PDB file of C-alpha atoms in Angstrom:
ATOM      1  CA  MET A  29       0.126   0.088  -0.187  1.00 50.00           C
ATOM      2  CA  ALA A  30       1.589   3.205  -0.959  1.00 61.00           C
ATOM      3  CA  VAL A  31       2.155   5.872   1.722  1.00 79.00           C
ATOM      4  CA  LEU A  32       1.630   8.433  -1.046  1.00 83.00           C
ATOM      5  CA  THR A  33      -2.061   9.679  -2.200  1.00 82.00           C
ATOM      6  CA  GLN A  34      -3.073   8.913  -5.840  1.00 84.00           C
ATOM      7  CA  GLN A  35      -2.846  12.444  -6.571  1.00 83.00           C
ATOM      8  CA  GLU A  36       1.232  12.867  -5.328  1.00 85.00           C
ATOM      9  CA  ILE A  37       1.707   9.556  -6.844  1.00 85.00           C
ATOM     10  CA  ALA A  38       0.145  11.001 -10.360  1.00 83.00           C
ATOM     11  CA  GLN A  39       2.057  14.582 -10.027  1.00 83.00           C
ATOM     12  CA  LEU A  40       5.527  12.151  -9.467  1.00 84.00           C
ATOM     13  CA  VAL A  41       4.917  10.007 -12.403  1.00 83.00           C
ATOM     14  CA  TYR A  42       3.275  11.989 -15.107  1.00 83.00           C
ATOM     15  CA  THR A  43       3.928  15.812 -14.643  1.00 75.00           C
ATOM     16  CA  GLY A  44       7.619  16.306 -13.989  1.00 73.00           C
ATOM     17  CA  ILE A  45       7.617  18.329 -11.026  1.00 81.00           C
ATOM     18  CA  LYS A  46      10.323  20.476 -10.673  1.00 84.00           C
ATOM     19  CA  ASP A  47      11.862  18.800  -6.867  1.00 87.00           C
ATOM     20  CA  PRO A  48      10.893  14.973  -7.375  1.00 88.00           C
ATOM     21  CA  PHE A  49      13.156  14.762  -4.097  1.00 89.00           C
ATOM     22  CA  ILE A  50      10.302  16.025  -2.273  1.00 88.00           C
ATOM     23  CA  PHE A  51       8.662  12.558  -2.674  1.00 90.00           C
ATOM     24  CA  LEU A  52      11.826  10.114  -3.601  1.00 94.00           C
ATOM     25  CA  GLY A  53      14.641   9.392  -1.203  1.00 95.00           C
ATOM     26  CA  GLN A  54      14.337   8.684   2.336  1.00 96.00           C
ATOM     27  CA  HIS A  55      11.670  10.692   4.514  1.00 95.00           C
ATOM     28  CA  LYS A  56      10.846  10.315   8.024  1.00 94.00           C
ATOM     29  CA  ILE A  57       7.184   9.408   8.342  1.00 93.00           C
ATOM     30  CA  ASN A  58       6.818   9.427  12.317  1.00 93.00           C
ATOM     31  CA  ASP A  59       9.293   8.663  15.378  1.00 94.00           C
ATOM     32  CA  LYS A  60       9.682   4.544  14.440  1.00 94.00           C
ATOM     33  CA  GLU A  61       9.343   4.538  10.840  1.00 94.00           C
ATOM     34  CA  PHE A  62      10.941   6.162   7.379  1.00 95.00           C
ATOM     35  CA  VAL A  63       9.771   5.737   3.872  1.00 96.00           C
ATOM     36  CA  ILE A  64      12.195   5.235   0.947  1.00 97.00           C
ATOM     37  CA  ARG A  65      11.060   5.580  -2.553  1.00 96.00           C
ATOM     38  CA  ALA A  66      12.676   5.538  -6.012  1.00 96.00           C
ATOM     39  CA  ILE A  67      11.607   5.516  -9.599  1.00 94.00           C
ATOM     40  CA  GLN A  68      13.162   2.973 -11.693  1.00 95.00           C
ATOM     41  CA  PRO A  69      10.717   1.864 -14.849  1.00 94.00           C
ATOM     42  CA  ALA A  70      13.471  -0.797 -16.085  1.00 95.00           C
ATOM     43  CA  ALA A  71      13.303  -2.760 -12.823  1.00 97.00           C
ATOM     44  CA  ASP A  72      11.945  -6.108 -11.789  1.00 97.00           C
ATOM     45  CA  LYS A  73      13.107  -5.785  -7.907  1.00 98.00           C
ATOM     46  CA  ILE A  74      14.630  -3.174  -5.342  1.00 98.00           C
ATOM     47  CA  GLU A  75      15.847  -4.035  -2.072  1.00 98.00           C
ATOM     48  CA  VAL A  76      16.870  -1.618   0.745  1.00 98.00           C
ATOM     49  CA  VAL A  77      20.194  -2.837   1.540  1.00 97.00           C
ATOM     50  CA  SER A  78      21.863  -1.047   4.862  1.00 94.00           C
ATOM     51  CA  LYS A  79      24.188  -2.118   7.622  1.00 89.00           C
ATOM     52  CA  LYS A  80      21.613  -0.866  10.162  1.00 87.00           C
ATOM     53  CA  LEU A  81      19.059  -3.384   8.719  1.00 88.00           C
ATOM     54  CA  LYS A  82      19.109  -6.620   9.771  1.00 85.00           C
ATOM     55  CA  HIS A  83      18.032  -7.841   6.200  1.00 90.00           C
ATOM     56  CA  SER A  84      17.512  -6.228   3.056  1.00 95.00           C
ATOM     57  CA  VAL A  85      13.929  -4.793   2.678  1.00 97.00           C
ATOM     58  CA  THR A  86      12.350  -5.388  -0.835  1.00 98.00           C
ATOM     59  CA  MET A  87      10.607  -2.338  -1.937  1.00 98.00           C
ATOM     60  CA  ASP A  88       6.861  -2.292  -3.135  1.00 96.00           C
ATOM     61  CA  ARG A  89       6.074  -1.116  -6.903  1.00 96.00           C
ATOM     62  CA  VAL A  90       3.229   1.204  -6.030  1.00 93.00           C
ATOM     63  CA  HIS A  91       2.959   2.327 -10.034  1.00 92.00           C
ATOM     64  CA  SER A  92       3.152   0.125 -12.957  1.00 92.00           C
ATOM     65  CA  ASP A  93       5.577   3.008 -14.477  1.00 92.00           C
ATOM     66  CA  GLY A  94       8.135   1.958 -11.948  1.00 93.00           C
ATOM     67  CA  LEU A  95       7.664   3.903  -8.876  1.00 94.00           C
ATOM     68  CA  TYR A  96       8.536   1.965  -5.532  1.00 96.00           C
ATOM     69  CA  GLU A  97       8.591   2.420  -1.868  1.00 96.00           C
ATOM     70  CA  ALA A  98       9.494   0.971   1.102  1.00 96.00           C
ATOM     71  CA  VAL A  99       8.393   1.794   4.714  1.00 96.00           C
ATOM     72  CA  ILE A 100      11.063   0.629   7.335  1.00 95.00           C
ATOM     73  CA  GLU A 101      11.636   0.680  10.970  1.00 94.00           C
ATOM     74  CA  ALA A 102      14.158   3.247  12.200  1.00 93.00           C
ATOM     75  CA  SER A 103      14.542   6.085  14.698  1.00 92.00           C
ATOM     76  CA  ASP A 104      16.838   7.972  12.817  1.00 94.00           C
ATOM     77  CA  TYR A 105      18.112   8.810   8.781  1.00 94.00           C
ATOM     78  CA  PHE A 106      20.215   6.064   8.029  1.00 95.00           C
ATOM     79  CA  ASP A 107      22.844   5.286   4.902  1.00 95.00           C
ATOM     80  CA  TYR A 108      21.495   2.831   2.676  1.00 97.00           C
ATOM     81  CA  GLU A 109      21.976   1.387  -1.190  1.00 97.00           C
ATOM     82  CA  LEU A 110      19.432  -0.141  -3.527  1.00 98.00           C
ATOM     83  CA  LYS A 111      19.862  -3.395  -4.932  1.00 98.00           C
ATOM     84  CA  ILE A 112      17.766  -3.012  -8.305  1.00 98.00           C
ATOM     85  CA  THR A 113      17.271  -6.248 -10.426  1.00 98.00           C
ATOM     86  CA  TYR A 114      16.160  -5.264 -13.943  1.00 97.00           C
ATOM     87  CA  HIS A 115      14.326  -6.999 -16.763  1.00 91.00           C
ATOM     88  CA  THR A 116      17.502  -8.752 -18.334  1.00 94.00           C
ATOM     89  CA  GLY A 117      18.529 -10.263 -14.963  1.00 95.00           C
ATOM     90  CA  GLU A 118      21.119  -7.512 -14.335  1.00 97.00           C
ATOM     91  CA  VAL A 119      21.830  -6.339 -10.809  1.00 98.00           C
ATOM     92  CA  TRP A 120      23.031  -3.278  -9.777  1.00 97.00           C
ATOM     93  CA  THR A 121      23.510  -1.894  -6.563  1.00 97.00           C
ATOM     94  CA  VAL A 122      23.552   1.898  -6.187  1.00 96.00           C
ATOM     95  CA  ARG A 123      23.965   4.285  -3.288  1.00 94.00           C
ATOM     96  CA  ASP A 124      21.117   6.813  -2.889  1.00 87.00           C
TER      97      ASP A 124
END
């Protein structure tokens, strides 16, 4: 289930907003949770990987045009990477 509203998703995916990072990247939801979002249209799967996490977290594809997000329990911002698996089977890990 997306944390963004349908209007926010449409704004991000379709309208080319001036500052997409108001939605993308890592954002604090409350004292115990963060959301991480990325747009990767060619991805089949994206995982959040961090030394602070006990295991990787698979992001949910919340829009067919490649918008992904994951809600993660954490009390403070943390460094992370995205492990992206593409349709070709190729896997890339990128620092976000």
